[in-house]
Structures are given as structure tokens and as C-alpha cells.
mmCIF file of C-alpha atoms in Angstrom:
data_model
loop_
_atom_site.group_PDB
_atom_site.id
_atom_site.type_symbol
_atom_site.label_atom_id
_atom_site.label_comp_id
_atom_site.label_asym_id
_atom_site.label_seq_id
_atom_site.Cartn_x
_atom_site.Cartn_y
_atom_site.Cartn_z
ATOM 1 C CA UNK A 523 3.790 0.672 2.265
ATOM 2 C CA UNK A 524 7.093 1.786 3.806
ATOM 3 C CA UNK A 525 7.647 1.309 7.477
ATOM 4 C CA UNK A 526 8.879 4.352 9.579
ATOM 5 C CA UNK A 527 10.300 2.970 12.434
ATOM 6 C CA UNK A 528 9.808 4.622 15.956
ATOM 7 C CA UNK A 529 13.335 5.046 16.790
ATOM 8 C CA UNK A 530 13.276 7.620 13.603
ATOM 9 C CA UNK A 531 10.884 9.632 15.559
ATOM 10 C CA UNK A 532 13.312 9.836 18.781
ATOM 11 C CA UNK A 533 16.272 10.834 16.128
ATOM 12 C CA UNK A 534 14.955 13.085 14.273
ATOM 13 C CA UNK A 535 13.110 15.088 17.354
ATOM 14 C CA UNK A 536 16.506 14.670 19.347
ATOM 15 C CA UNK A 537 18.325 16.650 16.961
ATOM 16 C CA UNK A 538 15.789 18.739 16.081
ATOM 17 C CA UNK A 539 16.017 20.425 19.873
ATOM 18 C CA UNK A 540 18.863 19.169 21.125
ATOM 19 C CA UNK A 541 21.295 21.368 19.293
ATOM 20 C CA UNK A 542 19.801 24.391 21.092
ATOM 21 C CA UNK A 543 21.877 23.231 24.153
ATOM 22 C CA UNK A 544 25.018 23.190 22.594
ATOM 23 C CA UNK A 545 27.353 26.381 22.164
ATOM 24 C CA UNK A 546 29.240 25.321 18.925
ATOM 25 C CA UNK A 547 27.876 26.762 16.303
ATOM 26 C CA UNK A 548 28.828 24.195 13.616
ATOM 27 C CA UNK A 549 27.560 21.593 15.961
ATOM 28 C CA UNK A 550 24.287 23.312 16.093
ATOM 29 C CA UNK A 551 23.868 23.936 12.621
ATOM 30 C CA UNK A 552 24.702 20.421 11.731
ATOM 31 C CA UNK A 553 22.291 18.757 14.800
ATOM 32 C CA UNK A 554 19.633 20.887 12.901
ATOM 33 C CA UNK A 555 20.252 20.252 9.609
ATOM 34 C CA UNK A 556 20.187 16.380 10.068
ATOM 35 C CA UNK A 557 16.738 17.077 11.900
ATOM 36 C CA UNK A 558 15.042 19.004 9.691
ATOM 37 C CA UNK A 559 16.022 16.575 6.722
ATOM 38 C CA UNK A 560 14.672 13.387 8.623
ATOM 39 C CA UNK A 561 11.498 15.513 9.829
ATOM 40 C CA UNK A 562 10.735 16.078 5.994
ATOM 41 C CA UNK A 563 11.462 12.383 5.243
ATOM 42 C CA UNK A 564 8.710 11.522 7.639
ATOM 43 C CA UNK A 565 6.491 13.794 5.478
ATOM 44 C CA UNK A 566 7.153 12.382 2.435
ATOM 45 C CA UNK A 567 6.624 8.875 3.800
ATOM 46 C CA UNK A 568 3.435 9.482 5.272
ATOM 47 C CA UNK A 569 2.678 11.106 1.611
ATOM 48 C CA UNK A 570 3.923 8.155 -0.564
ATOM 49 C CA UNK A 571 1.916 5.702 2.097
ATOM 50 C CA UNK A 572 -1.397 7.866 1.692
ATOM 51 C CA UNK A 573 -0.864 7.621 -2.096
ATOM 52 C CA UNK A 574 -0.239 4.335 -2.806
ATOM 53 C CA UNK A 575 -3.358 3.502 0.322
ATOM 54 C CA UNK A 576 -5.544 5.625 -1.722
ATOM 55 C CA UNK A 577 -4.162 3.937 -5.112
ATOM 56 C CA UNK A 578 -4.611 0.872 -4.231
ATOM 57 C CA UNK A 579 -8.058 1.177 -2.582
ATOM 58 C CA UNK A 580 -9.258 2.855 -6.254
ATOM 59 C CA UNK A 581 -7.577 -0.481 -8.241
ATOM 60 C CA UNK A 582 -9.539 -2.377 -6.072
ATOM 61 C CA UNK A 583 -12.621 -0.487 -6.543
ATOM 62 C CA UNK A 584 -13.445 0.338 -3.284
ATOM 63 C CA UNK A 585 -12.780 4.067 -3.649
ATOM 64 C CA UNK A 586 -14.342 5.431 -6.940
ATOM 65 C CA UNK A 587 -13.174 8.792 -8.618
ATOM 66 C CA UNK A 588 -16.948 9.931 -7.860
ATOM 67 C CA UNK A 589 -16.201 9.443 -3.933
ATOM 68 C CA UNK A 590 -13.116 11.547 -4.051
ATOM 69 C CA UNK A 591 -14.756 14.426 -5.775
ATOM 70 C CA UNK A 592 -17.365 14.506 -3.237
ATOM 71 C CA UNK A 593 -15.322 14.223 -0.275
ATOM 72 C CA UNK A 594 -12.581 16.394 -1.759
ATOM 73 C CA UNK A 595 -9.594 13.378 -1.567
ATOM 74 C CA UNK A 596 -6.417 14.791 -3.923
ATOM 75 C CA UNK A 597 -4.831 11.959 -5.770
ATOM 76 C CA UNK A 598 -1.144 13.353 -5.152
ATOM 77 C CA UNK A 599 -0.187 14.907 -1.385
ATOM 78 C CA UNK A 600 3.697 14.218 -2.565
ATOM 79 C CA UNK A 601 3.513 17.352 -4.206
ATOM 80 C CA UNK A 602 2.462 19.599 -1.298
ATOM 81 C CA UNK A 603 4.795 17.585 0.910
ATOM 82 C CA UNK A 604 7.858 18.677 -1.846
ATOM 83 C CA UNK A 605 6.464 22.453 -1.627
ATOM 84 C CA UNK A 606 6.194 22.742 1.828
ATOM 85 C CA UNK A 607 9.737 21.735 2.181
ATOM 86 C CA UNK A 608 11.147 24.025 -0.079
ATOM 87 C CA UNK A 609 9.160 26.827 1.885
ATOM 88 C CA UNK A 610 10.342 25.173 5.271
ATOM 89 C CA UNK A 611 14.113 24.877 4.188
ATOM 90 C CA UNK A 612 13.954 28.455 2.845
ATOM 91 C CA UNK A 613 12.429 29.809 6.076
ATOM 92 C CA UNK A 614 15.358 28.050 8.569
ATOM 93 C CA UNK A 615 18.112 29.220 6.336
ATOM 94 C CA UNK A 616 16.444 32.532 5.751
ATOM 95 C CA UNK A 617 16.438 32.582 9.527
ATOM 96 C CA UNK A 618 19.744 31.316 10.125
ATOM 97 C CA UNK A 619 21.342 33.938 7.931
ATOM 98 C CA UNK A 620 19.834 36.816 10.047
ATOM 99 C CA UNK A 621 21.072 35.233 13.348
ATOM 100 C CA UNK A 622 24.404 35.118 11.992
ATOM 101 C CA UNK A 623 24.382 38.796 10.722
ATOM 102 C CA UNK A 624 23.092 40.015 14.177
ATOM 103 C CA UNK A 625 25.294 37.816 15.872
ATOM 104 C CA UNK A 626 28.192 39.246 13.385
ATOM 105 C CA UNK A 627 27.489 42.853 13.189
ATOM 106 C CA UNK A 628 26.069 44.213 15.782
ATOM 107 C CA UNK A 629 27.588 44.633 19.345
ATOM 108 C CA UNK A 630 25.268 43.794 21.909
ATOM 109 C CA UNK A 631 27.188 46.159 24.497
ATOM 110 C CA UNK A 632 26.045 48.910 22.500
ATOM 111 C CA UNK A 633 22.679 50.973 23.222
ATOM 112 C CA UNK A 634 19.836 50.148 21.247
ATOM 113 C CA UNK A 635 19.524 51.278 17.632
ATOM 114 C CA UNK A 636 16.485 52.378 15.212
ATOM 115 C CA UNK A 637 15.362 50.198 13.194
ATOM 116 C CA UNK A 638 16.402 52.937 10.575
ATOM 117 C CA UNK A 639 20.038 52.752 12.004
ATOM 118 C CA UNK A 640 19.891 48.662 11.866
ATOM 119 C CA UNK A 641 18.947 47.920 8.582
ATOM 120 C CA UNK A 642 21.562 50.678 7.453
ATOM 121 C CA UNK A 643 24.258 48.748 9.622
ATOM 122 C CA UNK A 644 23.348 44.855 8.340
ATOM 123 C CA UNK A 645 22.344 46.165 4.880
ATOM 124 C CA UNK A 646 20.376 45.018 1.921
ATOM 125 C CA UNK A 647 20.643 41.419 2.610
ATOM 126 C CA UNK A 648 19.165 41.602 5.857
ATOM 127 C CA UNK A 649 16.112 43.211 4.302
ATOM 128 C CA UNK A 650 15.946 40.526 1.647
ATOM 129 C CA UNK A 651 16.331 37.504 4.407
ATOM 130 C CA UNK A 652 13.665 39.344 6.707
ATOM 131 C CA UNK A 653 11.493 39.494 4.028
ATOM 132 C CA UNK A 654 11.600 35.759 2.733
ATOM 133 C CA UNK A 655 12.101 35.028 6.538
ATOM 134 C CA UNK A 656 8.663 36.530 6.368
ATOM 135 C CA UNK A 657 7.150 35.505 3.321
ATOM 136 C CA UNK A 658 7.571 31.606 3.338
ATOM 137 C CA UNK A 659 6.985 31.416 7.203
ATOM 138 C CA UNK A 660 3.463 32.045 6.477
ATOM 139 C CA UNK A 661 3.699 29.684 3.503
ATOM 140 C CA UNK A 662 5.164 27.157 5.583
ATOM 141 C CA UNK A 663 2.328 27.867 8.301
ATOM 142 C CA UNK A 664 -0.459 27.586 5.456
ATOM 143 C CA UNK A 665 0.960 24.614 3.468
ATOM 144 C CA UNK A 666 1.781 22.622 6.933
ATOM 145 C CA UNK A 667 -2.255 23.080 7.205
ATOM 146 C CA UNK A 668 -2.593 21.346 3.414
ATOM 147 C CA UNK A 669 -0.348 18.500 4.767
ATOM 148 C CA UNK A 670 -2.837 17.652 8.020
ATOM 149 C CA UNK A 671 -5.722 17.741 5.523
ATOM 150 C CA UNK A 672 -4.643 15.600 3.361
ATOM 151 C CA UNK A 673 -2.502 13.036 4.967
ATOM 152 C CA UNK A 674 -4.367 12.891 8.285
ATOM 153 C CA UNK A 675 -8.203 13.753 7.786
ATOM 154 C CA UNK A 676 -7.927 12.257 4.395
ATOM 155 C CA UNK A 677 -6.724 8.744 5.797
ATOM 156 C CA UNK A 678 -9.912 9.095 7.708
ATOM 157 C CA UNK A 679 -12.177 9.292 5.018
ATOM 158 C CA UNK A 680 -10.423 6.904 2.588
ATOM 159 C CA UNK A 681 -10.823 4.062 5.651
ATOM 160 C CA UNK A 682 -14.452 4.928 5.967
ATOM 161 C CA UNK A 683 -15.493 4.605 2.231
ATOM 162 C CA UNK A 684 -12.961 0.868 2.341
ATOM 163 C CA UNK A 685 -14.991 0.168 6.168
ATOM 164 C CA UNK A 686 -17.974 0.272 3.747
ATOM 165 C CA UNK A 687 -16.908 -2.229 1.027
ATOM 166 C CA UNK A 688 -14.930 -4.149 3.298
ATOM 167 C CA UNK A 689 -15.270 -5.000 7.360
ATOM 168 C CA UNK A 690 -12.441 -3.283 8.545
ATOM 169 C CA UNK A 691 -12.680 -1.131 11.519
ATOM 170 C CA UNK A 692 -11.768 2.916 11.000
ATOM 171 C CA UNK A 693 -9.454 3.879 13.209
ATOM 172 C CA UNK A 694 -9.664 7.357 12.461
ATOM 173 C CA UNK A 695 -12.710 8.397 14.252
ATOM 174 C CA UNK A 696 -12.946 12.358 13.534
ATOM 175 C CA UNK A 697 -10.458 15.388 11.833
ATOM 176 C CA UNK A 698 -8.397 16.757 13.148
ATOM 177 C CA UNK A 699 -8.958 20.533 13.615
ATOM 178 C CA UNK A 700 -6.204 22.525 11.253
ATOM 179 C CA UNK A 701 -6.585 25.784 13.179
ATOM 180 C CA UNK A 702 -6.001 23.723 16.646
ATOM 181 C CA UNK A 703 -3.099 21.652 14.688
ATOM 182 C CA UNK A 704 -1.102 24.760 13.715
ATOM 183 C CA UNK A 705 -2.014 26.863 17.119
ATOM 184 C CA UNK A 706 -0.693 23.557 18.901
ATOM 185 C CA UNK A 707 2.453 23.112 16.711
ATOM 186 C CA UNK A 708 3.719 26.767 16.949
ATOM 187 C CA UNK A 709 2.896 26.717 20.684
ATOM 188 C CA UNK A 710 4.919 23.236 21.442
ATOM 189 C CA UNK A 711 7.825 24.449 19.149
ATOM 190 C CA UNK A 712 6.940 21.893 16.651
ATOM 191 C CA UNK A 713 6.759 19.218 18.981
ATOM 192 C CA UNK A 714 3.301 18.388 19.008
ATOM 193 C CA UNK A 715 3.615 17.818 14.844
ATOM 194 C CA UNK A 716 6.262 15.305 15.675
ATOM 195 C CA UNK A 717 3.316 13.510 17.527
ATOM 196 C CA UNK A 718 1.267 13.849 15.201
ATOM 197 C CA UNK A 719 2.970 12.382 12.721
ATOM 198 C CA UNK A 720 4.215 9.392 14.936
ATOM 199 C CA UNK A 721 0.363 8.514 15.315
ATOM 200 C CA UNK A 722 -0.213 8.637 11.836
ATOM 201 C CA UNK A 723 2.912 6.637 10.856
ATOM 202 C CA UNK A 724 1.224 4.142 13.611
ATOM 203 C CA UNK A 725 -2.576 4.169 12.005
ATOM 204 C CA UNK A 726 -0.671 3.669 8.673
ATOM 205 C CA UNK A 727 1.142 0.670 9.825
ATOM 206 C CA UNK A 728 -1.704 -0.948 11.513
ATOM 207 C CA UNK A 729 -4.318 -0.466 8.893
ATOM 208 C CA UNK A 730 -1.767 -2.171 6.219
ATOM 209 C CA UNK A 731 -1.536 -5.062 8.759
ATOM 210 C CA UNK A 732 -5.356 -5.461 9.156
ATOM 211 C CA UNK A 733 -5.673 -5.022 4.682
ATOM 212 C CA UNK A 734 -2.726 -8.054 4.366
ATOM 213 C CA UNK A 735 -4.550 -9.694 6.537
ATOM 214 C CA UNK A 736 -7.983 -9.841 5.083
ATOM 215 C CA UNK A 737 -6.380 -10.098 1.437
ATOM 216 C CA UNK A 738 -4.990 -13.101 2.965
ATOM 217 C CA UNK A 739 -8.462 -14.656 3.891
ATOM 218 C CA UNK A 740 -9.934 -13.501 0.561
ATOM 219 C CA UNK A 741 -7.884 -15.187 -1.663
ATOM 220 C CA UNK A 742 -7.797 -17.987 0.797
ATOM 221 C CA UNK A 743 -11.353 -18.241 -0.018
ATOM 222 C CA UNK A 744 -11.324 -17.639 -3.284
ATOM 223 C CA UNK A 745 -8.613 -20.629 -3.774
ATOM 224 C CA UNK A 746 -11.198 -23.077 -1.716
ATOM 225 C CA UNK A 747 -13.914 -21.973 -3.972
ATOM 226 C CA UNK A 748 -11.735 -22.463 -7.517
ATOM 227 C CA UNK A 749 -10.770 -26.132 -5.523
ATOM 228 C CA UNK A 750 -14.680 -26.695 -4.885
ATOM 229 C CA UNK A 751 -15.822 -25.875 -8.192
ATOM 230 C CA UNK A 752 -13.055 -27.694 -10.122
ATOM 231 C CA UNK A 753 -13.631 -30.472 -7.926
ATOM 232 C CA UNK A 754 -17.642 -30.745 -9.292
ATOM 233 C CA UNK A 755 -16.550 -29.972 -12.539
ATOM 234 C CA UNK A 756 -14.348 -33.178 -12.472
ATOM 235 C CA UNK A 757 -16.802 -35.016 -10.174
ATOM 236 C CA UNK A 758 -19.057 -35.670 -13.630
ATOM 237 C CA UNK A 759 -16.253 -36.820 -15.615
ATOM 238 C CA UNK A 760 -14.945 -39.581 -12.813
ATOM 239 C CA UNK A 761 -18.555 -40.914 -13.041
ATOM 240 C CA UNK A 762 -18.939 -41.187 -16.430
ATOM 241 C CA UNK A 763 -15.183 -43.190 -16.601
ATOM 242 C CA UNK A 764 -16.608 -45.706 -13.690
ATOM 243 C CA UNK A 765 -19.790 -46.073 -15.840
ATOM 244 C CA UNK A 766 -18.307 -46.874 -19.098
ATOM 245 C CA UNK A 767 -15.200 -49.021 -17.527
ATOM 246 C CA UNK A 768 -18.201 -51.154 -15.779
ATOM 247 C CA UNK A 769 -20.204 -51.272 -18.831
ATOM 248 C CA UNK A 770 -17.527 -52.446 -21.233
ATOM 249 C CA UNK A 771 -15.872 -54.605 -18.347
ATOM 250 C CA UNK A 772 -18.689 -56.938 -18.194
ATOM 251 C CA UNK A 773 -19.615 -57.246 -22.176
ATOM 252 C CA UNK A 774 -15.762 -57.185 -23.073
ATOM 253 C CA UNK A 775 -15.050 -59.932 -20.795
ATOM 254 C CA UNK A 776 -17.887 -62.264 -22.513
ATOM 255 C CA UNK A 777 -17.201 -61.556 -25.853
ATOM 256 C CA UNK A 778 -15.142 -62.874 -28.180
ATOM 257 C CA UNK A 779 -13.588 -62.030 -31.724
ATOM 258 C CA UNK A 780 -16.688 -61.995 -33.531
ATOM 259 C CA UNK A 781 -18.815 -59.407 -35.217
ATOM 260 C CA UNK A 782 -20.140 -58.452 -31.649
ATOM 261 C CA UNK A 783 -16.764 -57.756 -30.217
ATOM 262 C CA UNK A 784 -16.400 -54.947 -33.085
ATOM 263 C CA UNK A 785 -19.861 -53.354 -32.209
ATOM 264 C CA UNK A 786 -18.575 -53.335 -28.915
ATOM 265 C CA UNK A 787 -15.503 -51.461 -29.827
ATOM 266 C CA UNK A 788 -16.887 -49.367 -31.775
ATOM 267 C CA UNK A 789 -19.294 -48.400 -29.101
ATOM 268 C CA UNK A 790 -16.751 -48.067 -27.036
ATOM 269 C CA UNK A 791 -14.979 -45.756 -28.914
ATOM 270 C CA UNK A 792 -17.876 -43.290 -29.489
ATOM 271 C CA UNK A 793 -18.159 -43.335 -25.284
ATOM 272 C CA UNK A 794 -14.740 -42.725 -24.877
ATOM 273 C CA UNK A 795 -15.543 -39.289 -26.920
ATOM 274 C CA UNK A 796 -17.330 -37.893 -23.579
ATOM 275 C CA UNK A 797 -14.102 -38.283 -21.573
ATOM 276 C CA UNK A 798 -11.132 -36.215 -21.712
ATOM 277 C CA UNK A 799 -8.171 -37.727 -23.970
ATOM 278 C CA UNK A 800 -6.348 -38.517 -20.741
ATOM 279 C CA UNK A 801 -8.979 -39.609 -19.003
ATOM 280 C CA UNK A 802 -9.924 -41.872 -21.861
ATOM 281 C CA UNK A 803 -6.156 -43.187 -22.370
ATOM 282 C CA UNK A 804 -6.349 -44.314 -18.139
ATOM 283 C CA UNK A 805 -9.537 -46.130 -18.936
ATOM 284 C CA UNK A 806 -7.837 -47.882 -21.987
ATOM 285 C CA UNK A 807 -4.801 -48.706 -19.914
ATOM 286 C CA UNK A 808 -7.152 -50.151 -17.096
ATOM 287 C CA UNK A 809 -9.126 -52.442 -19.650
ATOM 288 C CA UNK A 810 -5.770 -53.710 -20.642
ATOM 289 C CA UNK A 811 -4.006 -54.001 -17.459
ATOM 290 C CA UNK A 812 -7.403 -56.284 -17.008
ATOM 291 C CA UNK A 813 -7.295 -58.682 -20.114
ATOM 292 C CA UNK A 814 -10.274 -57.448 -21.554
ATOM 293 C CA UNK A 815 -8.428 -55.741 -24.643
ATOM 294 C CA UNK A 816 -5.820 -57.160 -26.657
ATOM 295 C CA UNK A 817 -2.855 -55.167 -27.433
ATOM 296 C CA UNK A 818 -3.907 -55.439 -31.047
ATOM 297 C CA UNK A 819 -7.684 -53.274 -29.787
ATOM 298 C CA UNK A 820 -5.368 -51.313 -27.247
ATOM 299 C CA UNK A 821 -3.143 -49.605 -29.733
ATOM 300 C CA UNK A 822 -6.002 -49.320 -32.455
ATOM 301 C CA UNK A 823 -8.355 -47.390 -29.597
ATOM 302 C CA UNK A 824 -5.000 -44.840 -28.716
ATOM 303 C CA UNK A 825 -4.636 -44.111 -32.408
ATOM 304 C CA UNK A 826 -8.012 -43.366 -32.920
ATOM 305 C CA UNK A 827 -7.819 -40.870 -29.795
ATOM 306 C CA UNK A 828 -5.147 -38.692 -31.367
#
């Protein structure tokens, strides 16, 4: 997953409000700019992560397709987080031209005008920007819903089908109410989705921590259990070698060449066929090393092996 770090957060909310304090107006725009375009970064982290979480958890097999029908789990929120940008970005510069052709065109000294009178004075454009003002503030206000849903109370129910498969604790306990979210978020200016989305960057980064860390012991288990089982399956082999090395030891040391010697061989030769060819080669080196072969039996045993 990617990392948001928290000092992104303090940035991005910094210059998200702060440029309402300052009188330059190219200061201002550019303070707000920079904010909104880290606030939708955040977004589209917190997207990817939930992704490649729920990706991952399906590879894995402890989400099945058949779960996230049932609880209604999307497979892509990137896409929502890409639309509700748009719609965002559309809505502040919407917004920002009508401030700047109030600001431009109409006196405040003056008495109040008609509506009538004020749409005549700022013209068409005016209409157009109030309109989209309109239009994709409502989009913005329904899609910023979709994102909650799926980034936030989905999380919650992708860690509680994994909490079933796997012990791992869910740290999401309950949804989060959209209705409340968006009430909350229009009420606090927007500040109480910054929040928001610092606690979920937080669960995110937490809940990775906890997954390394129990794929860690897995496959630290799963190594011990190849070692144990390899181990036994060589555990045979070691005591066949010991059996046929003492066998042949003792009736190779008190023979001689004679017809018995080359029964002996040659039964020692068919044994060395339930060994491995190395394993067989280290016995053959250890009967030499010991005398009880001759170089002559030695090199006639390795051919045969081959």
C-alpha cells in the first residue's frame, strides 16, 4: 500500500483555509489550488489502498466474488474518486468565476439590483457558471457520499470477512452514517472530511502492518514445516546408508578376492540402488577411505552408478 504521511494532512488542510486570510488574490487562488489538488490525492490514495486491500484479500481467497455481491463491495472506487474530482474541480472554478464577475462588475456602493437587472449586467456567462455552480455541487455532494461508502464502510466489511479467515482484529467497528458524514462536512467547511480521511489513512496503515506481520509468521511456519518434512523424508535414506555401510563393512573386511567377494559386490550394488546417486557415491567413498574396496571395485561401483 502507499503511505500518506500525516504532515500531508496539516498541508493540504493549511492551504485549503488558510488562503481565506490573505487579501491577494493570486495568493489565494494559488493557496487553494495547491489544496484542493493534495485533498484529491488523498482520495485517490485511500482508493488505490482499498483496491489493491480488497485485491489482494480475493488472490488470497479470503474474500470470494460471492461475498462481495452480497455485501455490495465494488471492485474499482478509483473511478468514483476520478468523477468526483472532475465534479469538485468544476464546482470551485465554476464558483471562482462568479466571485470574480461580482467582484468585477458590480459596484457594491450601488443600491441593490433585481435579479432581472443582475443577470442582464454579468450576462450569459454568469447564468452558465450559476448553473454548473449548481449542477455539480449537488454531484459533488452525492458522489462525496459514494466515496464514504466505499472507501470507509467498505474497509469495514472487507476486514470482517479477512477477521473470519484469518485472526486479525477489525478495527472498523460500525459505518459510518453518509447522511451524518455529508451534514457534518458541509457544516465544518470540509473540515471534518479532512478527519475523516486522516483516520482512514491511519486504519489503512495499521491494518497493512498487522497483514505483513502475520504473512510473516505464516510463511515462517510454512518454511519450518517444508524443513520438518524434508528432514523425515531424508531421515529414511540416512538409515538405510548406516545399514548398508555396516553390513558391507563387516563382510567386506573378511573377504577376500574370491567368488564370495563378487557376490558381495554384486549385492552391494543392487543395495546401493535404494540410495540416492549421491548418497550412494559418499558411501562408496567411505568404504574406500576405509580399505575395504580397492580402487579397482571403487571405480567399477561409480561406473555402474551413472
Amino acid at each position: 500500500m502507499i503511505r500518506l504521511s500525516p504532515y500531508i494532512f496539516f498541508v493540504g488542510g493549511f492551504l485549503t483555509y488558510a488562503s481565506i486570510f490573505f487579501s491577494s488574490a493570486t495568493v489565494s487562488m494559488t493557496m487553494s489550488v495547491i489544496g484542493m489538488t493534495i485533498s484529491l490525492y488523498i482520495w485517490y490514495i485511500l482508493a488505490w489502498n482499498r483496491d489493491r486491500h480488497l485485491a489482494t484479500m480475493k488472490k488470497k481467497g479470503y474474500v470470494k466474488p460471492q461475498n462481495c455481491a452480497e455485501q455490495k463491495i465494488a471492485g474499482n472506487s478509483r473511478i468514483w474518486v476520478i468523477l468526483y474530482s472532475a465534479s469538485y474541480l468544476t464546482m470551485n472554478f465554476a464558483g471562482l468565476y462568479i466571485i470574480r464577475a461580482i467582484i468585477e462588475n458590480i459596484d457594491m456602493s450601488l443600491d441593490t439590483m433585481s435579479m432581472e437587472e443582475l443577470i442582464t449586467l454579468l450576462g450569459s456567462g454568469y447564468v452558465l457558471s450559476s448553473w454548473l455552480f449548481f449542477i455539480t455541487g449537488i454531484a459533488s455532494i452525492f458522489l462525496y457520499g459514494k466515496l464514504i461508502t466505499m472507501l470507509y464502510n467498505d474497509e469495514m466489511k472487507i476486514q470482517s470477512l479477512e477477521s473470519k479467515q484469518r485472526n486479525i482484529p477489525v478495527l472498523i467497528l460500525k459505518p459510518l452514517s453518509v447522511v451524518i458524514m455529508v451534514i457534518f462536512t458541509l457544516i465544518t467547511y470540509g473540515l471534518f472530511s479532512w478527519f475523516m480521511r486522516y483516520r482512514l489513512a491511519a486504519i489503512q496503515r495499521f491494518h497493512n502492518q498487522i497483514e505483513k506481520k502475520l504473512d510473516e509468521l505464516e510463511e515462517s511456519f510454512k518454511d519450518k514445516a517444508k524443513n520438518i518434512k524434508k528432514e523425515k523424508e531424508e531421515q529414511p535414506s540416512r538409515s538405510i546408508s548406516e545399514e548398508i555401510l555396516e553390513k558391507y563393512s563387516r563382510s567386506l573386511a573378511s573377504s577376500e578376492e574370491s567368488d564370495d567377494r563378487k557376490l558381495i559386490i554384486a549385492s552391494l550394488f543392487k543395495d546401493l540402488g535404494s540410495l540416492k546417486s549421491d548418497q550412494a557415491r559418499s558411501l562408496l567413498n567411505d568404504l574406500l577411505s576405509k580399505q575395504l574396496l580397492t580402487e579397482n571395485e571403487f571405480n567399477r561401483l561409480t561406473r555402474l552408478l551413472v
